[in-house]
Coordinates of C-alpha atoms in Angstrom, one line a residue:
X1 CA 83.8 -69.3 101.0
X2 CA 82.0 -68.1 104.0
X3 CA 79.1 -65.7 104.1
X4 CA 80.3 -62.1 104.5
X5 CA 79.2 -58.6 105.1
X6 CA 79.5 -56.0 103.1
X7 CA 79.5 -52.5 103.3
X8 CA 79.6 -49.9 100.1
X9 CA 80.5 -46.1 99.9
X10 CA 79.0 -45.5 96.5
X11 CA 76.6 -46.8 94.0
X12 CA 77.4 -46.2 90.7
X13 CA 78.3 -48.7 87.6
X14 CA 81.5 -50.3 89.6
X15 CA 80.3 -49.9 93.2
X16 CA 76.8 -51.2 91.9
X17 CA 78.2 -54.1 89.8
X18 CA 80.2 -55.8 92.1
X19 CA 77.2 -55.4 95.0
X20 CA 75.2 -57.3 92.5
X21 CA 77.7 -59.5 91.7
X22 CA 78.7 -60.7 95.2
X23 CA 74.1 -61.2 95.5
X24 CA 74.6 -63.5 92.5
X25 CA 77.3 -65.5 93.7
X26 CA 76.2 -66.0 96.8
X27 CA 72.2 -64.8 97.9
X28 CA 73.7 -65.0 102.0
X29 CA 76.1 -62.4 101.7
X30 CA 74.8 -58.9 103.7
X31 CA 75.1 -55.5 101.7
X32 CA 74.8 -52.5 103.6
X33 CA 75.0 -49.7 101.3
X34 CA 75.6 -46.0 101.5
X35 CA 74.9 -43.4 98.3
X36 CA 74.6 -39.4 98.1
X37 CA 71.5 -40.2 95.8
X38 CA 68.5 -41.1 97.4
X39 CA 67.4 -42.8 93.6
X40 CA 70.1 -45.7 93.6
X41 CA 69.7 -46.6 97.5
X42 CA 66.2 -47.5 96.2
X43 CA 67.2 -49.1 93.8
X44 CA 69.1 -51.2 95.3
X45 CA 67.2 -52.0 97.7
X46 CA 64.2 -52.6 95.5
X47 CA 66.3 -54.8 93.3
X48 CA 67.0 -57.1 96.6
X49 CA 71.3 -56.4 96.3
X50 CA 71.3 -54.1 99.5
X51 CA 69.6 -55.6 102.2
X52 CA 70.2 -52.3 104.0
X53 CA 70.6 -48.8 102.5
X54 CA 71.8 -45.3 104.4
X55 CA 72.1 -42.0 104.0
X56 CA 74.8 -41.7 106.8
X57 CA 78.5 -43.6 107.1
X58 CA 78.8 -44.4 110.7
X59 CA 78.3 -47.3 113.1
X60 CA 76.3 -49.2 110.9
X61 CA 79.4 -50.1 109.3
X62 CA 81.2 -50.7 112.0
X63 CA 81.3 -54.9 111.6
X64 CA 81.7 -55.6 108.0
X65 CA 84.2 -58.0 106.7
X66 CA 85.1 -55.5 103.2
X67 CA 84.1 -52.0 103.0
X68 CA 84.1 -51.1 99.3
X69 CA 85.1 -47.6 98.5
X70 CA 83.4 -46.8 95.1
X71 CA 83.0 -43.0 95.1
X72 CA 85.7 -40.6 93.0
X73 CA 89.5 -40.8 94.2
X74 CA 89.6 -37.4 96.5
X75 CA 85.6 -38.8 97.9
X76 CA 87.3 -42.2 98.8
X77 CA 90.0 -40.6 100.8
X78 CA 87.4 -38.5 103.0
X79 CA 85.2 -41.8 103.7
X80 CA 88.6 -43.0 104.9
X81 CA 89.5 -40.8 107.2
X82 CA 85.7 -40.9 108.4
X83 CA 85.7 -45.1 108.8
X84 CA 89.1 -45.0 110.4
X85 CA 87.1 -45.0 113.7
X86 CA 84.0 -46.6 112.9
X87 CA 85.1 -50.1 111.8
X88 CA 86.3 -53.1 113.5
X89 CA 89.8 -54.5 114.0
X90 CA 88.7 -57.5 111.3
X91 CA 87.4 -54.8 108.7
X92 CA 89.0 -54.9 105.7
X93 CA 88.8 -51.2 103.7
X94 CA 89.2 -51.6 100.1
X95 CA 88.7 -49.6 97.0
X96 CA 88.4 -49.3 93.2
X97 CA 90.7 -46.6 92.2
X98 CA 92.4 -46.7 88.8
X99 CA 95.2 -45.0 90.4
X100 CA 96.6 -46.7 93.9
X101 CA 99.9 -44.9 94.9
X102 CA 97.4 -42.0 96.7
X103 CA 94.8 -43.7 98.5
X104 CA 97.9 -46.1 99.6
X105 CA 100.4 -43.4 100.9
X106 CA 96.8 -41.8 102.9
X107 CA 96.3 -45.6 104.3
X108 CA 99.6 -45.1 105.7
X109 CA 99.8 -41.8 106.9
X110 CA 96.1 -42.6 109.0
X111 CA 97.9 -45.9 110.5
X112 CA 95.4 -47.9 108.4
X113 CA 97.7 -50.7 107.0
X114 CA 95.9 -53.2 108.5
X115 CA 93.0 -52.6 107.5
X116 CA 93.6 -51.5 103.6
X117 CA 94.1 -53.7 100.7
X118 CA 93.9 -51.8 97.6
X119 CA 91.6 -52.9 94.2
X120 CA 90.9 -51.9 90.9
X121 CA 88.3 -53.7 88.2
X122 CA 89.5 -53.0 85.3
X123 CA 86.2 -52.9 84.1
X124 CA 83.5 -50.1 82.6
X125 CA 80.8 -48.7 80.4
X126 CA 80.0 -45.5 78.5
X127 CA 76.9 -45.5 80.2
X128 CA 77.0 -44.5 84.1
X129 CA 75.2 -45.1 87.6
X130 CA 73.6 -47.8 89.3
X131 CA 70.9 -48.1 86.7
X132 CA 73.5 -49.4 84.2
X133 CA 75.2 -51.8 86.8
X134 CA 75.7 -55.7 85.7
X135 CA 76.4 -58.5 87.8
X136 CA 78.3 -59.4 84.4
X137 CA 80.4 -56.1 84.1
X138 CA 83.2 -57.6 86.0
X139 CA 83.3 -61.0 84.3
X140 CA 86.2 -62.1 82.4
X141 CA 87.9 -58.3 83.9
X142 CA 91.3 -58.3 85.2
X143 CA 90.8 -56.7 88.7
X144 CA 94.0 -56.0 90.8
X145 CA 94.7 -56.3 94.2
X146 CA 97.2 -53.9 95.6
X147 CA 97.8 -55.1 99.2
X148 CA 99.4 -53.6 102.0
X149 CA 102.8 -55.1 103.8
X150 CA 100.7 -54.9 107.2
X151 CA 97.8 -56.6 106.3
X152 CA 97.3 -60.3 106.8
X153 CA 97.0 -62.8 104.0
X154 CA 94.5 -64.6 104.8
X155 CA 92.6 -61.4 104.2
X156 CA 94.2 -61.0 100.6
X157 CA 93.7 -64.9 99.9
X158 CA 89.9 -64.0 101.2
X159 CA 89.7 -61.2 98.8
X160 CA 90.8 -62.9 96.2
X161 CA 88.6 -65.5 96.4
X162 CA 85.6 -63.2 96.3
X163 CA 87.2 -61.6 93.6
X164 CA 87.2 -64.6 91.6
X165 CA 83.4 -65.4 92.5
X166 CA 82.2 -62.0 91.0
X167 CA 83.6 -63.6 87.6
X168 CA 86.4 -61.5 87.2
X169 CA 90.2 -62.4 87.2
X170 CA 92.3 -61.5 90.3
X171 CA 95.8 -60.3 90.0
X172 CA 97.9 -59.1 92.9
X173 CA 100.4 -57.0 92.7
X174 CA 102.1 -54.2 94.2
X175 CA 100.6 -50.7 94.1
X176 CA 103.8 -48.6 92.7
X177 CA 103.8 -51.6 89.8
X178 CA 100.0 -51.4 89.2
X179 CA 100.3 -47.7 88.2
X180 CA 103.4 -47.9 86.1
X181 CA 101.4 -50.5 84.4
X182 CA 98.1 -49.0 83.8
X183 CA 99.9 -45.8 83.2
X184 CA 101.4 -47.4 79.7
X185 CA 98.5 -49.5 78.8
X186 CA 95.6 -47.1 79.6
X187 CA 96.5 -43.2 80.9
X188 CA 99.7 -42.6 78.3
X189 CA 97.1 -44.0 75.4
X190 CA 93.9 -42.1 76.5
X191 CA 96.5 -38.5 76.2
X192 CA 97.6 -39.8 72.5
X193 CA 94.5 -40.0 71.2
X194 CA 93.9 -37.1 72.8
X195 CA 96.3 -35.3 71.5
X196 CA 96.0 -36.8 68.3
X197 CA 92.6 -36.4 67.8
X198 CA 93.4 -32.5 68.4
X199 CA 96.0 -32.8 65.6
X200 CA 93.7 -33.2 63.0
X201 CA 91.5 -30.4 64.5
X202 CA 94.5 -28.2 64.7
X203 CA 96.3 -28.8 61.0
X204 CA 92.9 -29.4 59.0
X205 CA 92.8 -27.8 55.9
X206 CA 90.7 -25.1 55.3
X207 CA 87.3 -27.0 54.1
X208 CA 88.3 -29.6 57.0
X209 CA 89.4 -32.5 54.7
X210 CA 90.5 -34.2 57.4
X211 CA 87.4 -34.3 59.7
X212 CA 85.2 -35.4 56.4
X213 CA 87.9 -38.5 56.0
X214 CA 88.3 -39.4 59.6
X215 CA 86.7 -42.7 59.5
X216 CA 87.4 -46.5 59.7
X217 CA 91.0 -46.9 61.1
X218 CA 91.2 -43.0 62.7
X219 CA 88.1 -43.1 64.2
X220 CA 88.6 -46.7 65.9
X221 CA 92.6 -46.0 67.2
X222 CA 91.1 -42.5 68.8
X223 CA 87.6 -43.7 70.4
X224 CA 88.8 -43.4 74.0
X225 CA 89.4 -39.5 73.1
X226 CA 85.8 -39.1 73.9
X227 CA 86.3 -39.9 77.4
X228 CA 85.2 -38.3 80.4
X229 CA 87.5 -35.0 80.4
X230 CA 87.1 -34.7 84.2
X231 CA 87.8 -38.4 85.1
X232 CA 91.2 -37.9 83.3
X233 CA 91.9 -34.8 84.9
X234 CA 91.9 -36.6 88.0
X235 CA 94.1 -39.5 86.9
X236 CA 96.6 -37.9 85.2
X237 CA 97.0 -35.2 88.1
X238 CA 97.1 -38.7 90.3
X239 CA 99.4 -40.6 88.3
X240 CA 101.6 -37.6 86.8
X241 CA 104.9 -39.2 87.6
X242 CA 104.3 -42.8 85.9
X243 CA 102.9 -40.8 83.0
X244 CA 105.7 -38.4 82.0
X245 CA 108.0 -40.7 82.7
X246 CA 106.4 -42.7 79.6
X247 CA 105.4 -40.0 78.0
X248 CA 109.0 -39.4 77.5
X249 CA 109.5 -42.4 76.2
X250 CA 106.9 -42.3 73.8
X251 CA 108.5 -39.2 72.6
X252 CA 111.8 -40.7 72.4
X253 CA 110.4 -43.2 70.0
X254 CA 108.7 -40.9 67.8
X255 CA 112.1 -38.9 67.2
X256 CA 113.1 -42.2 66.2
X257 CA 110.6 -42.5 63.6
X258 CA 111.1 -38.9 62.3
X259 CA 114.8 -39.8 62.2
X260 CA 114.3 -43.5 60.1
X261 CA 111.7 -41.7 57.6
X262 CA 114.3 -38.6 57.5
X263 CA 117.4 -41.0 56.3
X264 CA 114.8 -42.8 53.9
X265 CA 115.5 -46.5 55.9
X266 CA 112.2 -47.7 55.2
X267 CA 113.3 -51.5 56.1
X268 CA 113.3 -49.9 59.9
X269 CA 109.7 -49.1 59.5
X270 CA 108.6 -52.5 58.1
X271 CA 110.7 -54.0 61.3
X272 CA 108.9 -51.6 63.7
X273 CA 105.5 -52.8 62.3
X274 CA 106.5 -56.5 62.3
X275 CA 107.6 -56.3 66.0
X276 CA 104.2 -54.5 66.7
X277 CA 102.0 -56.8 65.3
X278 CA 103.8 -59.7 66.4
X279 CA 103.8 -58.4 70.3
X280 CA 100.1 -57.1 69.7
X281 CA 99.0 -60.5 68.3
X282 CA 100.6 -62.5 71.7
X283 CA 97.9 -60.2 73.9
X284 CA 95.5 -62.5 75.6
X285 CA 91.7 -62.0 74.0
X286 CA 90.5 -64.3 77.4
X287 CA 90.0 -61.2 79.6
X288 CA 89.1 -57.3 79.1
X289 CA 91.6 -55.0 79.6
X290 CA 91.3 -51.6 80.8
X291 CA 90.2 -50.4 77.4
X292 CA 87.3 -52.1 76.2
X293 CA 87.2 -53.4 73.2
X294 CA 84.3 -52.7 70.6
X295 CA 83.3 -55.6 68.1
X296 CA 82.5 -54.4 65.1
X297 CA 81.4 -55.8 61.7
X298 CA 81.1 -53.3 58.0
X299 CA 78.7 -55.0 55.4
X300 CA 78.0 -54.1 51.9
X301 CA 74.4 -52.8 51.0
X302 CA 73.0 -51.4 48.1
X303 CA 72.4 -47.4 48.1
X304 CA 68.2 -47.5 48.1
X305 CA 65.2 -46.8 51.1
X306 CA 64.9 -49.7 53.4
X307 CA 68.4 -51.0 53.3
X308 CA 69.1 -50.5 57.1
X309 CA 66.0 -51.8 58.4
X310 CA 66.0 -54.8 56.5
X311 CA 69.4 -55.6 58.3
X312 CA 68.5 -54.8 60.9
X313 CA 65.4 -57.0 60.7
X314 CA 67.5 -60.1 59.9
X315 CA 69.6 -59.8 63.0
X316 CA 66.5 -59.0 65.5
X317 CA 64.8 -62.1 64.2
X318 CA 67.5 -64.0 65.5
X319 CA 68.1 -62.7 68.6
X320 CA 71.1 -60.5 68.0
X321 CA 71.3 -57.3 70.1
X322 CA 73.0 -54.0 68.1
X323 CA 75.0 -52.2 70.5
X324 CA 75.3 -49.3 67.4
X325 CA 75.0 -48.9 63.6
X326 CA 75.7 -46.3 61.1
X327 CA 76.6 -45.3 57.7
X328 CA 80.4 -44.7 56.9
X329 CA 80.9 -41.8 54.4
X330 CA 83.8 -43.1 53.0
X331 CA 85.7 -46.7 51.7
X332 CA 88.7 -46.5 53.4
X333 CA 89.3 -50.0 54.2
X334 CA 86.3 -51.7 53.3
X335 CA 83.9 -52.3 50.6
X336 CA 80.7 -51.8 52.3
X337 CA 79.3 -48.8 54.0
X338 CA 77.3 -50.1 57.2
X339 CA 79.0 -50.1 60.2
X340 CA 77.2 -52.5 63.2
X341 CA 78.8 -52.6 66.4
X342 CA 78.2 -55.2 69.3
X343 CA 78.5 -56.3 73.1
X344 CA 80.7 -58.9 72.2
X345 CA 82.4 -60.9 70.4
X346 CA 80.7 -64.3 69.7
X347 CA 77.7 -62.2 69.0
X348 CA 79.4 -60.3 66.4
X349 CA 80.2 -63.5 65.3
X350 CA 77.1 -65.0 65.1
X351 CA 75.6 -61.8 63.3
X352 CA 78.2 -62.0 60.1
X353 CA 77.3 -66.0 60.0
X354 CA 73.4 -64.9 59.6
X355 CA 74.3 -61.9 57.5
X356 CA 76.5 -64.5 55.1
X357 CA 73.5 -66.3 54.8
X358 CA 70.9 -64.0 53.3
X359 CA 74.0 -62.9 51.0
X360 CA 75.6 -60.4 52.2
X361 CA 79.2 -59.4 52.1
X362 CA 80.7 -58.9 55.1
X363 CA 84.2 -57.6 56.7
X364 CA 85.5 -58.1 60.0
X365 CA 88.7 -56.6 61.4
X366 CA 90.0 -58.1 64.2

């Protein structure tokens, strides 16, 4: 694809990743990039992915092929507003937004159409900021692209393209769809384990049973809980329709649970877990989803000083990078009592196969 010029409103882990990402793929392509900190601008520039930084948006903006809005949702629709008359007729705007329906219905309302196509990587980290951006984040990352009816689709097929070039996996789709969508596979689960998780702090007994036994499968089905409270605050108060309206249907079917336990038709409950194994099993492992998925691995070792490190040792001799380890206090599923997380799968992999070697047990749960 052609060389192209690229502007970004933000530099953190997204805004920052797919900058480095479009430097990879192509060296040609110009970044001009804009950040409130002063520390990431350098950065950026130092690392060679911004071949010019600001502290200002205006004209120097004003003839970039995509503009790439990276900031928080209420930021992104203030930079709007502000580049409505600084960019060209052939600027594209585009943003990465978990949540679409708002900064869509403010295209519309500035007379932007044209110039808007809507995005969303679904692609993260727990760490934050530029310093933790990868040109790799993206890769193997759904990323949607939300266009408008105005906009012309040579642009979209463009976008696409790029999309495709920063490794990730391009899906268009239309806006109202993309947040019913992500509102049952990511928002409605990030407020159940939520809420769940605040169960169990609310109905512990009095010596707090429950938080010494919350481990293995508890732990794992409520990680997302420890999400940023204020991120979610924005979504949900973004996406609030889409969410109830599944939220009610979540609550629908756990009536319908209460009811199948209540007559004793326990047949029912070894249908409903069939059906959800069976659908879960058919979910593509190719690509990343919006929750990221942690590979983990539990081995056996015996109770005495050293244990750990010697582990530990083993995988660092090969290569193999821990993402996190720890003890787990209890046996709930699993023999063992080390818990080693990593990046990704066929490291995992690769860890258990060297682990298996120098005779150790080991338990993977996929």
């Amino acid at each position: 694809m052609r060389n192209l010029k690229l502007g970004f409103i933000g530099l953190g882990l997204i805004g920052g990743s797919i900058a480095k990402a479009a430097k990879k793929s192509n060296p040609d392509n110009i970044i001009i990039a804009y950040n409130r900190s002063e520390k990431s601008r350098i950065l950026a520039y130092n690392d060679k992915v911004a071949d010019i930084v600001t502290n200002k948006v205006d004209e120097i903006f004003h003839d970039c092929d995509y503009i790439f809005l990276c900031t928080p949702v209420e930021h992104n629709i203030s930079y709007l507003r502000i580049l409505k008359d600084i960019i060209s007729e052939n600027t594209i705007i585009t943003d990465v937004g978990s949540v679409k329906g708002n900064i869509h219905q403010a295209v519309k309302e500035l007379g932007m159409e044209k110039n808007f196509i809507g995005g969303h990587p679904m692609a993260g980290s727990e760490k934050t900021g530029y310093e933790n951006a990868s040109s790799s984040l993206l890769e193997n990352a759904y990323y949607a692209i939300t266009p408008t009816e105005k906009v012309h689709t040579k642009r979209v097929d463009e976008l696409y393209e790029f999309v495709k070039s920063t490794g990730a996996i391009p899906v268009i789709v239309d806006f109202s769809k993309h947040d019913y969508a992500v509102a049952g596979i990511s928002h409605v689960p990030h407020l159940i384990a939520s809420s769940l998780v605040n169960l169990v702090r609310d109905n512990d007994t009095d010596d707090e049973l429950m938080k010494l036994l919350a481990a293995g499968g508890f732990k794992d089905i409520t990680r997302i809980a420890s999400s940023s409270p204020e991120m979610w605050e924005q979504i949900c108060s973004t996406n609030t329709e889409n969410i109830i309206n599944l939220l009610e249907k979540y609550v629908d079917s756990l009536k319908s649970v209460i009811e199948i336990l209540s007559e004793n038709k326990f047949k029912d409950i070894n249908d409903m877990f069939v059906k959800s194994r069976d659908y879960r099993n058919s979910f593509s492992s190719k690509a990343h989803g919006p929750i990221r998925e942690i590979y983990t691995l539990y081995c056996d070792i015996v109770d005495e000083s050293g244990a750990i490190l010697k582990i530990a040792g083993i995988l660092a001799a090969n290569g193999i990078s821990i993402k996190n380890i720890g003890i787990v206090n209890n046996r709930e599923f699993e023999n063992g009592v080390l818990r080693i997380e990593f990046y990704d799968k066929c490291v995992r992999d690769e860890a258990a196969n060297f682990l298996v070697s120098n005779n150790y047990t080991i338990y993977i749960n996929d």
